mmCIF file of C-alpha atoms in Angstrom:
data_model
loop_
_atom_site.group_PDB
_atom_site.id
_atom_site.type_symbol
_atom_site.label_atom_id
_atom_site.label_comp_id
_atom_site.label_asym_id
_atom_site.label_seq_id
_atom_site.Cartn_x
_atom_site.Cartn_y
_atom_site.Cartn_z
ATOM 1 C CA UNK A 134 281.010 -45.553 39.775
ATOM 2 C CA UNK A 135 278.754 -45.140 36.766
ATOM 3 C CA UNK A 136 277.049 -48.441 37.602
ATOM 4 C CA UNK A 137 276.370 -47.211 41.176
ATOM 5 C CA UNK A 138 274.915 -43.912 39.947
ATOM 6 C CA UNK A 139 272.779 -45.687 37.351
ATOM 7 C CA UNK A 140 271.513 -48.123 39.971
ATOM 8 C CA UNK A 141 270.648 -45.287 42.405
ATOM 9 C CA UNK A 142 268.831 -43.283 39.706
ATOM 10 C CA UNK A 143 266.933 -46.374 38.477
ATOM 11 C CA UNK A 144 265.947 -47.197 42.061
ATOM 12 C CA UNK A 145 264.787 -43.649 42.636
ATOM 13 C CA UNK A 146 262.769 -43.577 39.426
ATOM 14 C CA UNK A 147 261.115 -46.888 40.241
ATOM 15 C CA UNK A 148 260.325 -45.696 43.750
ATOM 16 C CA UNK A 149 258.929 -42.401 42.444
ATOM 17 C CA UNK A 150 256.780 -44.199 39.863
ATOM 18 C CA UNK A 151 255.565 -46.739 42.447
ATOM 19 C CA UNK A 152 254.660 -43.841 44.786
ATOM 20 C CA UNK A 153 252.779 -41.930 42.077
ATOM 21 C CA UNK A 154 251.049 -45.110 40.958
ATOM 22 C CA UNK A 155 249.912 -45.735 44.525
ATOM 23 C CA UNK A 156 248.561 -42.199 44.753
ATOM 24 C CA UNK A 157 246.802 -42.574 41.417
ATOM 25 C CA UNK A 158 245.257 -45.879 42.453
ATOM 26 C CA UNK A 159 244.057 -44.366 45.730
ATOM 27 C CA UNK A 160 242.501 -41.417 43.954
ATOM 28 C CA UNK A 161 240.766 -43.656 41.421
ATOM 29 C CA UNK A 162 239.418 -45.755 44.228
ATOM 30 C CA UNK A 163 238.083 -42.661 45.989
ATOM 31 C CA UNK A 164 236.436 -41.525 42.707
ATOM 32 C CA UNK A 165 235.075 -44.951 41.895
ATOM 33 C CA UNK A 166 231.614 -44.616 43.433
ATOM 34 C CA UNK A 167 231.095 -41.177 41.892
ATOM 35 C CA UNK A 168 232.128 -42.364 38.402
ATOM 36 C CA UNK A 169 230.023 -45.498 38.716
ATOM 37 C CA UNK A 170 227.035 -43.341 39.477
ATOM 38 C CA UNK A 171 227.603 -41.251 36.369
ATOM 39 C CA UNK A 172 227.906 -44.239 34.108
ATOM 40 C CA UNK A 173 224.916 -46.014 35.683
ATOM 41 C CA UNK A 174 222.797 -42.872 35.214
ATOM 42 C CA UNK A 175 223.676 -42.683 31.525
ATOM 43 C CA UNK A 176 223.130 -46.403 31.070
ATOM 44 C CA UNK A 177 219.596 -45.989 32.447
ATOM 45 C CA UNK A 178 219.055 -42.872 30.285
ATOM 46 C CA UNK A 179 219.981 -44.612 27.062
ATOM 47 C CA UNK A 180 217.965 -47.661 28.088
ATOM 48 C CA UNK A 181 214.984 -45.337 28.422
ATOM 49 C CA UNK A 182 215.635 -43.799 24.987
ATOM 50 C CA UNK A 183 215.914 -47.305 23.536
ATOM 51 C CA UNK A 184 212.602 -48.386 25.149
ATOM 52 C CA UNK A 185 210.838 -45.307 23.800
ATOM 53 C CA UNK A 186 211.960 -46.072 20.257
ATOM 54 C CA UNK A 187 211.001 -49.726 20.527
ATOM 55 C CA UNK A 188 207.587 -48.793 21.865
ATOM 56 C CA UNK A 189 207.036 -46.271 19.006
ATOM 57 C CA UNK A 190 206.982 -43.456 21.586
ATOM 58 C CA UNK A 191 210.444 -41.913 21.348
ATOM 59 C CA UNK A 192 211.438 -39.440 24.032
ATOM 60 C CA UNK A 193 211.278 -35.698 23.228
ATOM 61 C CA UNK A 194 213.041 -32.675 24.679
ATOM 62 C CA UNK A 195 209.972 -31.725 26.701
ATOM 63 C CA UNK A 196 210.196 -34.960 28.672
ATOM 64 C CA UNK A 197 213.220 -33.609 30.574
ATOM 65 C CA UNK A 198 214.174 -30.968 33.089
ATOM 66 C CA UNK A 199 213.455 -27.418 31.951
ATOM 67 C CA UNK A 200 215.060 -24.102 32.868
ATOM 68 C CA UNK A 201 213.582 -20.745 31.975
ATOM 69 C CA UNK A 202 216.190 -18.471 30.381
ATOM 70 C CA UNK A 203 214.651 -15.122 29.589
ATOM 71 C CA UNK A 204 211.888 -15.675 27.065
ATOM 72 C CA UNK A 205 213.177 -19.166 26.217
ATOM 73 C CA UNK A 206 212.750 -22.542 27.896
ATOM 74 C CA UNK A 207 215.782 -24.798 27.689
ATOM 75 C CA UNK A 208 215.421 -28.532 28.224
ATOM 76 C CA UNK A 209 218.155 -30.554 29.875
ATOM 77 C CA UNK A 210 218.157 -34.339 29.316
ATOM 78 C CA UNK A 211 220.827 -36.132 31.362
ATOM 79 C CA UNK A 212 223.816 -35.737 28.990
ATOM 80 C CA UNK A 213 223.129 -32.071 28.348
ATOM 81 C CA UNK A 214 222.617 -31.580 32.104
ATOM 82 C CA UNK A 215 226.066 -33.144 32.718
ATOM 83 C CA UNK A 216 227.505 -30.636 30.252
ATOM 84 C CA UNK A 217 225.801 -27.824 32.193
ATOM 85 C CA UNK A 218 227.105 -28.999 35.573
ATOM 86 C CA UNK A 219 230.531 -30.042 34.301
ATOM 87 C CA UNK A 220 230.113 -33.700 35.359
ATOM 88 C CA UNK A 221 230.739 -34.681 31.694
ATOM 89 C CA UNK A 222 234.378 -33.875 32.239
ATOM 90 C CA UNK A 223 234.770 -36.879 34.529
ATOM 91 C CA UNK A 224 233.755 -39.329 31.803
ATOM 92 C CA UNK A 225 236.178 -40.829 29.324
ATOM 93 C CA UNK A 226 236.257 -38.245 26.548
ATOM 94 C CA UNK A 227 235.463 -40.633 23.684
ATOM 95 C CA UNK A 228 232.391 -41.980 25.508
ATOM 96 C CA UNK A 229 231.332 -38.471 26.516
ATOM 97 C CA UNK A 230 231.527 -37.216 22.909
ATOM 98 C CA UNK A 231 229.508 -40.208 21.686
ATOM 99 C CA UNK A 232 226.895 -39.716 24.410
ATOM 100 C CA UNK A 233 226.463 -36.022 23.582
ATOM 101 C CA UNK A 234 225.894 -36.685 19.864
ATOM 102 C CA UNK A 235 223.678 -39.754 20.384
ATOM 103 C CA UNK A 236 221.366 -37.904 22.764
ATOM 104 C CA UNK A 237 221.028 -35.068 20.268
ATOM 105 C CA UNK A 238 220.311 -37.508 17.468
ATOM 106 C CA UNK A 239 217.669 -39.465 19.470
ATOM 107 C CA UNK A 240 215.774 -36.347 20.475
ATOM 108 C CA UNK A 241 216.138 -34.866 16.987
ATOM 109 C CA UNK A 242 214.726 -38.102 15.623
ATOM 110 C CA UNK A 243 211.561 -37.577 17.759
ATOM 111 C CA UNK A 244 211.155 -34.060 16.387
ATOM 112 C CA UNK A 245 211.553 -35.274 12.781
ATOM 113 C CA UNK A 246 209.146 -38.109 13.450
ATOM 114 C CA UNK A 247 206.455 -35.746 14.745
ATOM 115 C CA UNK A 248 206.871 -33.587 11.658
ATOM 116 C CA UNK A 249 206.606 -36.666 9.461
ATOM 117 C CA UNK A 250 203.447 -37.905 11.229
ATOM 118 C CA UNK A 251 201.730 -34.586 10.489
ATOM 119 C CA UNK A 252 202.731 -34.873 6.773
ATOM 120 C CA UNK A 253 201.492 -38.490 6.599
ATOM 121 C CA UNK A 254 198.241 -37.470 8.215
ATOM 122 C CA UNK A 255 197.713 -34.829 5.500
ATOM 123 C CA UNK A 256 198.663 -37.350 2.831
ATOM 124 C CA UNK A 257 196.068 -39.839 4.105
ATOM 125 C CA UNK A 258 193.361 -37.196 3.713
ATOM 126 C CA UNK A 259 194.444 -36.653 0.095
ATOM 127 C CA UNK A 260 194.287 -40.368 -0.829
ATOM 128 C CA UNK A 261 190.550 -41.139 -1.175
ATOM 129 C CA UNK A 262 191.325 -44.070 -3.499
ATOM 130 C CA UNK A 263 192.568 -46.068 -0.510
ATOM 131 C CA UNK A 264 189.146 -46.053 1.168
ATOM 132 C CA UNK A 265 185.729 -47.273 0.202
ATOM 133 C CA UNK A 266 184.135 -43.988 1.248
ATOM 134 C CA UNK A 267 185.342 -40.482 2.165
ATOM 135 C CA UNK A 268 187.075 -40.022 5.485
ATOM 136 C CA UNK A 269 184.995 -38.625 8.350
ATOM 137 C CA UNK A 270 186.073 -35.655 10.455
ATOM 138 C CA UNK A 271 185.887 -36.836 14.052
ATOM 139 C CA UNK A 272 187.594 -33.825 15.678
ATOM 140 C CA UNK A 273 186.642 -32.822 19.190
ATOM 141 C CA UNK A 274 186.177 -29.211 18.141
ATOM 142 C CA UNK A 275 185.495 -29.134 14.417
ATOM 143 C CA UNK A 276 186.081 -25.405 14.152
ATOM 144 C CA UNK A 277 189.441 -25.476 15.944
ATOM 145 C CA UNK A 278 190.763 -28.947 15.200
ATOM 146 C CA UNK A 279 189.213 -29.743 11.829
ATOM 147 C CA UNK A 280 190.846 -32.746 10.131
ATOM 148 C CA UNK A 281 193.237 -33.301 13.061
ATOM 149 C CA UNK A 282 191.198 -36.338 13.955
ATOM 150 C CA UNK A 283 189.825 -38.337 11.034
ATOM 151 C CA UNK A 284 188.539 -41.822 10.565
ATOM 152 C CA UNK A 285 187.219 -44.081 7.862
ATOM 153 C CA UNK A 286 183.481 -44.691 7.722
ATOM 154 C CA UNK A 287 182.366 -47.369 10.227
ATOM 155 C CA UNK A 288 180.207 -49.785 8.175
ATOM 156 C CA UNK A 289 180.120 -52.466 10.867
ATOM 157 C CA UNK A 290 179.274 -50.119 13.746
ATOM 158 C CA UNK A 291 182.503 -51.072 15.500
ATOM 159 C CA UNK A 292 182.973 -49.707 19.033
ATOM 160 C CA UNK A 293 186.172 -51.620 19.960
ATOM 161 C CA UNK A 294 189.553 -50.002 19.498
ATOM 162 C CA UNK A 295 193.207 -50.850 19.744
ATOM 163 C CA UNK A 296 195.489 -47.862 20.244
ATOM 164 C CA UNK A 297 198.849 -47.444 18.560
ATOM 165 C CA UNK A 298 201.434 -44.715 18.255
ATOM 166 C CA UNK A 299 201.082 -42.823 15.008
ATOM 167 C CA UNK A 300 204.597 -44.004 14.073
ATOM 168 C CA UNK A 301 203.302 -47.510 13.440
ATOM 169 C CA UNK A 302 201.730 -46.132 10.249
ATOM 170 C CA UNK A 303 205.243 -45.327 9.012
ATOM 171 C CA UNK A 304 206.618 -48.857 9.328
ATOM 172 C CA UNK A 305 205.410 -51.187 6.557
ATOM 173 C CA UNK A 306 206.100 -54.460 8.387
ATOM 174 C CA UNK A 307 204.504 -53.310 11.638
ATOM 175 C CA UNK A 308 201.453 -51.859 9.868
ATOM 176 C CA UNK A 309 200.790 -54.968 7.718
ATOM 177 C CA UNK A 310 201.222 -57.135 10.829
ATOM 178 C CA UNK A 311 198.570 -55.167 12.769
ATOM 179 C CA UNK A 312 196.167 -55.106 9.789
ATOM 180 C CA UNK A 313 196.466 -58.846 9.276
ATOM 181 C CA UNK A 314 196.120 -59.551 12.931
ATOM 182 C CA UNK A 315 192.954 -57.453 13.053
ATOM 183 C CA UNK A 316 191.503 -59.213 10.005
ATOM 184 C CA UNK A 317 192.208 -62.618 11.557
ATOM 185 C CA UNK A 318 190.487 -61.641 14.791
ATOM 186 C CA UNK A 319 186.850 -62.469 15.499
ATOM 187 C CA UNK A 320 186.332 -59.161 17.312
ATOM 188 C CA UNK A 321 186.784 -56.806 14.320
ATOM 189 C CA UNK A 322 188.261 -53.923 16.251
ATOM 190 C CA UNK A 323 189.333 -50.523 14.866
ATOM 191 C CA UNK A 324 192.948 -49.404 14.709
ATOM 192 C CA UNK A 325 193.441 -46.017 16.365
ATOM 193 C CA UNK A 326 196.748 -44.276 15.559
ATOM 194 C CA UNK A 327 197.507 -41.217 17.699
ATOM 195 C CA UNK A 328 200.223 -38.692 18.372
ATOM 196 C CA UNK A 329 200.638 -37.618 22.028
ATOM 197 C CA UNK A 330 198.564 -34.739 23.344
ATOM 198 C CA UNK A 331 195.212 -34.029 24.897
ATOM 199 C CA UNK A 332 193.480 -34.041 22.549
ATOM 200 C CA UNK A 333 196.073 -35.806 20.335
ATOM 201 C CA UNK A 334 197.948 -33.603 17.872
ATOM 202 C CA UNK A 335 196.916 -35.995 15.095
ATOM 203 C CA UNK A 336 194.694 -39.081 15.127
ATOM 204 C CA UNK A 337 193.594 -41.568 12.455
ATOM 205 C CA UNK A 338 191.042 -44.312 13.033
ATOM 206 C CA UNK A 339 190.846 -47.213 10.630
ATOM 207 C CA UNK A 340 187.597 -49.178 11.029
ATOM 208 C CA UNK A 341 187.054 -52.768 9.829
ATOM 209 C CA UNK A 342 186.028 -53.349 6.204
ATOM 210 C CA UNK A 343 186.751 -49.728 5.202
ATOM 211 C CA UNK A 344 189.772 -50.120 2.904
ATOM 212 C CA UNK A 345 189.296 -50.154 -0.842
ATOM 213 C CA UNK A 346 192.682 -51.891 -1.338
ATOM 214 C CA UNK A 347 194.382 -54.898 0.292
ATOM 215 C CA UNK A 348 196.506 -54.469 3.435
ATOM 216 C CA UNK A 349 199.828 -54.621 1.665
ATOM 217 C CA UNK A 350 198.904 -51.986 -0.941
ATOM 218 C CA UNK A 351 197.615 -49.678 1.803
ATOM 219 C CA UNK A 352 200.781 -50.086 3.857
ATOM 220 C CA UNK A 353 203.046 -49.716 0.822
ATOM 221 C CA UNK A 354 201.293 -46.525 -0.322
ATOM 222 C CA UNK A 355 201.608 -44.854 3.117
ATOM 223 C CA UNK A 356 205.126 -45.963 3.931
ATOM 224 C CA UNK A 357 206.594 -45.150 0.499
ATOM 225 C CA UNK A 358 205.314 -41.608 0.893
ATOM 226 C CA UNK A 359 206.697 -41.480 4.457
ATOM 227 C CA UNK A 360 210.136 -42.735 3.411
ATOM 228 C CA UNK A 361 210.293 -40.205 0.604
ATOM 229 C CA UNK A 362 210.006 -37.451 3.185
ATOM 230 C CA UNK A 363 212.128 -38.977 6.026
ATOM 231 C CA UNK A 364 213.175 -42.610 6.264
ATOM 232 C CA UNK A 365 212.254 -43.004 9.927
ATOM 233 C CA UNK A 366 212.619 -46.855 9.823
ATOM 234 C CA UNK A 367 216.235 -46.697 8.686
ATOM 235 C CA UNK A 368 217.077 -43.929 11.187
ATOM 236 C CA UNK A 369 215.418 -45.942 13.957
ATOM 237 C CA UNK A 370 217.503 -49.033 13.194
ATOM 238 C CA UNK A 371 220.723 -46.980 13.130
ATOM 239 C CA UNK A 372 219.917 -45.276 16.436
ATOM 240 C CA UNK A 373 219.150 -48.601 18.156
ATOM 241 C CA UNK A 374 222.481 -50.008 17.017
ATOM 242 C CA UNK A 375 224.380 -46.987 18.412
ATOM 243 C CA UNK A 376 222.406 -47.131 21.630
ATOM 244 C CA UNK A 377 223.267 -50.813 22.099
ATOM 245 C CA UNK A 378 226.965 -50.082 21.578
ATOM 246 C CA UNK A 379 227.136 -47.198 24.003
ATOM 247 C CA UNK A 380 225.143 -49.127 26.631
ATOM 248 C CA UNK A 381 227.791 -51.869 26.502
ATOM 249 C CA UNK A 382 230.478 -49.261 27.137
ATOM 250 C CA UNK A 383 228.493 -47.697 29.939
ATOM 251 C CA UNK A 384 227.869 -51.110 31.554
ATOM 252 C CA UNK A 385 231.570 -51.907 31.421
ATOM 253 C CA UNK A 386 232.531 -48.521 32.937
ATOM 254 C CA UNK A 387 229.866 -48.780 35.642
ATOM 255 C CA UNK A 388 231.559 -51.968 36.829
ATOM 256 C CA UNK A 389 235.100 -50.724 36.469
ATOM 257 C CA UNK A 390 235.307 -46.900 35.818
ATOM 258 C CA UNK A 391 239.064 -46.832 35.459
ATOM 259 C CA UNK A 392 241.030 -49.801 34.081
ATOM 260 C CA UNK A 393 244.508 -50.878 35.142
ATOM 261 C CA UNK A 394 246.232 -49.569 32.024
ATOM 262 C CA UNK A 395 244.491 -46.142 32.354
ATOM 263 C CA UNK A 396 245.766 -45.959 35.933
ATOM 264 C CA UNK A 397 249.247 -47.127 34.890
ATOM 265 C CA UNK A 398 249.572 -44.652 31.997
ATOM 266 C CA UNK A 399 247.978 -41.897 34.021
ATOM 267 C CA UNK A 400 250.594 -42.351 36.771
ATOM 268 C CA UNK A 401 253.372 -42.207 34.191
ATOM 269 C CA UNK A 402 251.964 -38.967 32.733
ATOM 270 C CA UNK A 403 251.507 -37.401 36.203
ATOM 271 C CA UNK A 404 255.241 -37.767 36.870
ATOM 272 C CA UNK A 405 255.930 -35.257 34.062
ATOM 273 C CA UNK A 406 253.202 -32.752 34.984
#
C-alpha cells in the first residue's frame, strides 16, 4: 500500500512540475521579444558610450532625454529611463545593477573630464617655459571669453588646422603621436584642441615651430599635471573593460533572454509560491 501511495504522489508531483514548467516556458516565450528588445537597446547604448570614449568625446547627461521637474531639469539616459518606467525590473538583477552603476560612472567620467580640461587649460596658460613666445588670446569676445581660446604664436603663418577633442591633451601617448605625426608632415598644420560648445568652452591651438621644448617633454609636463588632478587615462581604460564585459552579457541575453536552467529553477520555485 505504501508503495502505491508513494507512486501516486510521485506521479502527481512530476505531473504538476511538468505542467508548471510548461506554463513557465510558454510565458518566457511570450516575453522573449520584449526582453530581447530591452537587452538590444542597452547593448546599443553601451556601444555608444564606448564609441564616445574611444573618440575622445564621451557622452554627457545633456545628450539624453530631459524632463523638467519644477526648477530642475532631469536627464534620463536609457538605463535611468528604464528605472523610471520600471522596465529595469524585467532584466536579470545582477545585470541591471551593473548597468545602473556603469552608466552613472560613464557619465560621471565625462563631467570629471570636462572639469579636468578646464584645469589643464589654465595650467597651460601658466607654463610660459613650454613655448617660444607668450600665448595669444584668440577669444571670439575678448571681454567675455578672455583666455578661453588661446594659441601659441604662429611664426610660419599656418592656416591649416587639424581638430581634436581637448581630452587628447590629457593622454601622453596620443598627444606625442599627434605631435610627431604633425612634425613628419610636409603640410605643417596646427593642432586645434577644443571642448564642445559654440563657441567652445575651452580651445587651445598649437602652431608649428612654437614649442620651446621637445614633444615628449611637452606631453609629459601636461599629462603629469592632468594625472595629478584626475587620472582620466586609467579611468578610461577601466570603463572600457567594464563596458566590454557588460556588452557580452547583453549580447548573450539578446539572443536568449531566459536560459533553460533559469526556466527550470523558476518553475520549481513557482510551485511553492
